[in-house]
């Protein structure tokens, strides 16, 4: 996804924000699972993060 917002319509910008929010939520969820696993050993081990999830 292009990060160039020059000439982007409000809809394009909203889609970029929604995409980032979605992926950021996935990262937070995965990190939360890792924290639970490290603390009590009951949460499943999360899968490695795909490359597209590190850009948020």
mmCIF file with all atom_site columns, C-alpha atoms in Angstrom:
data_model
loop_
_atom_site.group_PDB
_atom_site.id
_atom_site.type_symbol
_atom_site.label_atom_id
_atom_site.label_alt_id
_atom_site.label_comp_id
_atom_site.label_asym_id
_atom_site.label_entity_id
_atom_site.label_seq_id
_atom_site.pdbx_PDB_ins_code
_atom_site.Cartn_x
_atom_site.Cartn_y
_atom_site.Cartn_z
_atom_site.occupancy
_atom_site.B_iso_or_equiv
_atom_site.pdbx_formal_charge
_atom_site.auth_seq_id
_atom_site.auth_comp_id
_atom_site.auth_asym_id
_atom_site.auth_atom_id
_atom_site.pdbx_PDB_model_num
ATOM 1  C CA . UNK A 1 1  ? 0.000   0.000   0.000  1.00 0.00 ? 1  UNK A CA 1
ATOM 2  C CA . UNK A 1 2  ? 1.327   3.396   -0.969 1.00 0.00 ? 2  UNK A CA 1
ATOM 3  C CA . UNK A 1 3  ? 2.009   5.836   1.837  1.00 0.00 ? 3  UNK A CA 1
ATOM 4  C CA . UNK A 1 4  ? 1.862   8.774   -0.591 1.00 0.00 ? 4  UNK A CA 1
ATOM 5  C CA . UNK A 1 5  ? -1.228  10.736  0.456  1.00 0.00 ? 5  UNK A CA 1
ATOM 6  C CA . UNK A 1 6  ? -0.748  13.617  -2.003 1.00 0.00 ? 6  UNK A CA 1
ATOM 7  C CA . UNK A 1 7  ? -3.980  13.905  -3.965 1.00 0.00 ? 7  UNK A CA 1
ATOM 8  C CA . UNK A 1 8  ? -5.681  11.190  -1.935 1.00 0.00 ? 8  UNK A CA 1
ATOM 9  C CA . UNK A 1 9  ? -9.424  11.558  -1.487 1.00 0.00 ? 9  UNK A CA 1
ATOM 10 C CA . UNK A 1 10 ? -10.961 11.476  2.002  1.00 0.00 ? 10 UNK A CA 1
ATOM 11 C CA . UNK A 1 11 ? -12.206 7.961   1.229  1.00 0.00 ? 11 UNK A CA 1
ATOM 12 C CA . UNK A 1 12 ? -8.695  6.794   0.327  1.00 0.00 ? 12 UNK A CA 1
ATOM 13 C CA . UNK A 1 13 ? -7.382  8.308   3.542  1.00 0.00 ? 13 UNK A CA 1
ATOM 14 C CA . UNK A 1 14 ? -10.157 6.643   5.563  1.00 0.00 ? 14 UNK A CA 1
ATOM 15 C CA . UNK A 1 15 ? -9.298  3.287   4.017  1.00 0.00 ? 15 UNK A CA 1
ATOM 16 C CA . UNK A 1 16 ? -5.629  3.728   4.915  1.00 0.00 ? 16 UNK A CA 1
ATOM 17 C CA . UNK A 1 17 ? -6.544  4.625   8.506  1.00 0.00 ? 17 UNK A CA 1
ATOM 18 C CA . UNK A 1 18 ? -8.900  1.650   8.729  1.00 0.00 ? 18 UNK A CA 1
ATOM 19 C CA . UNK A 1 19 ? -6.223  -0.686  7.341  1.00 0.00 ? 19 UNK A CA 1
ATOM 20 C CA . UNK A 1 20 ? -3.669  0.589   9.835  1.00 0.00 ? 20 UNK A CA 1
ATOM 21 C CA . UNK A 1 21 ? -6.122  0.354   12.735 1.00 0.00 ? 21 UNK A CA 1
ATOM 22 C CA . UNK A 1 22 ? -7.009  -3.222  11.790 1.00 0.00 ? 22 UNK A CA 1
ATOM 23 C CA . UNK A 1 23 ? -3.390  -4.338  11.587 1.00 0.00 ? 23 UNK A CA 1
ATOM 24 C CA . UNK A 1 24 ? -2.429  -2.455  14.741 1.00 0.00 ? 24 UNK A CA 1
ATOM 25 C CA . UNK A 1 25 ? -5.267  -4.231  16.575 1.00 0.00 ? 25 UNK A CA 1
ATOM 26 C CA . UNK A 1 26 ? -3.948  -7.583  15.313 1.00 0.00 ? 26 UNK A CA 1
ATOM 27 C CA . UNK A 1 27 ? -0.457  -6.755  16.574 1.00 0.00 ? 27 UNK A CA 1
ATOM 28 C CA . UNK A 1 28 ? -1.772  -5.675  19.981 1.00 0.00 ? 28 UNK A CA 1
ATOM 29 C CA . UNK A 1 29 ? -3.853  -8.858  20.204 1.00 0.00 ? 29 UNK A CA 1
ATOM 30 C CA . UNK A 1 30 ? -0.842  -11.017 19.347 1.00 0.00 ? 30 UNK A CA 1
ATOM 31 C CA . UNK A 1 31 ? 1.400   -9.221  21.829 1.00 0.00 ? 31 UNK A CA 1
ATOM 32 C CA . UNK A 1 32 ? -1.305  -9.618  24.490 1.00 0.00 ? 32 UNK A CA 1
ATOM 33 C CA . UNK A 1 33 ? -1.378  -13.367 23.839 1.00 0.00 ? 33 UNK A CA 1
ATOM 34 C CA . UNK A 1 34 ? 2.405   -13.535 24.148 1.00 0.00 ? 34 UNK A CA 1
ATOM 35 C CA . UNK A 1 35 ? 2.267   -11.677 27.470 1.00 0.00 ? 35 UNK A CA 1
ATOM 36 C CA . UNK A 1 36 ? -0.391  -14.052 28.830 1.00 0.00 ? 36 UNK A CA 1
ATOM 37 C CA . UNK A 1 37 ? 1.624   -17.056 27.699 1.00 0.00 ? 37 UNK A CA 1
ATOM 38 C CA . UNK A 1 38 ? 4.774   -15.797 29.361 1.00 0.00 ? 38 UNK A CA 1
ATOM 39 C CA . UNK A 1 39 ? 2.944   -14.976 32.597 1.00 0.00 ? 39 UNK A CA 1
ATOM 40 C CA . UNK A 1 40 ? 0.876   -18.114 33.151 1.00 0.00 ? 40 UNK A CA 1
ATOM 41 C CA . UNK A 1 41 ? 1.576   -20.523 30.304 1.00 0.00 ? 41 UNK A CA 1
ATOM 42 C CA . UNK A 1 42 ? -2.110  -20.948 29.421 1.00 0.00 ? 42 UNK A CA 1
ATOM 43 C CA . UNK A 1 43 ? -2.446  -18.831 26.276 1.00 0.00 ? 43 UNK A CA 1
ATOM 44 C CA . UNK A 1 44 ? -1.591  -20.424 22.928 1.00 0.00 ? 44 UNK A CA 1
ATOM 45 C CA . UNK A 1 45 ? 1.744   -19.449 21.458 1.00 0.00 ? 45 UNK A CA 1
ATOM 46 C CA . UNK A 1 46 ? 0.996   -16.856 18.759 1.00 0.00 ? 46 UNK A CA 1
ATOM 47 C CA . UNK A 1 47 ? 2.239   -17.425 15.243 1.00 0.00 ? 47 UNK A CA 1
ATOM 48 C CA . UNK A 1 48 ? 5.112   -15.251 14.015 1.00 0.00 ? 48 UNK A CA 1
ATOM 49 C CA . UNK A 1 49 ? 4.048   -11.843 12.747 1.00 0.00 ? 49 UNK A CA 1
ATOM 50 C CA . UNK A 1 50 ? 3.708   -11.591 8.962  1.00 0.00 ? 50 UNK A CA 1
ATOM 51 C CA . UNK A 1 51 ? 5.785   -8.806  7.434  1.00 0.00 ? 51 UNK A CA 1
ATOM 52 C CA . UNK A 1 52 ? 2.701   -6.724  6.617  1.00 0.00 ? 52 UNK A CA 1
ATOM 53 C CA . UNK A 1 53 ? 1.846   -6.418  10.303 1.00 0.00 ? 53 UNK A CA 1
ATOM 54 C CA . UNK A 1 54 ? 4.932   -4.464  11.306 1.00 0.00 ? 54 UNK A CA 1
ATOM 55 C CA . UNK A 1 55 ? 3.866   -1.333  9.417  1.00 0.00 ? 55 UNK A CA 1
ATOM 56 C CA . UNK A 1 56 ? 1.439   0.576   11.628 1.00 0.00 ? 56 UNK A CA 1
#
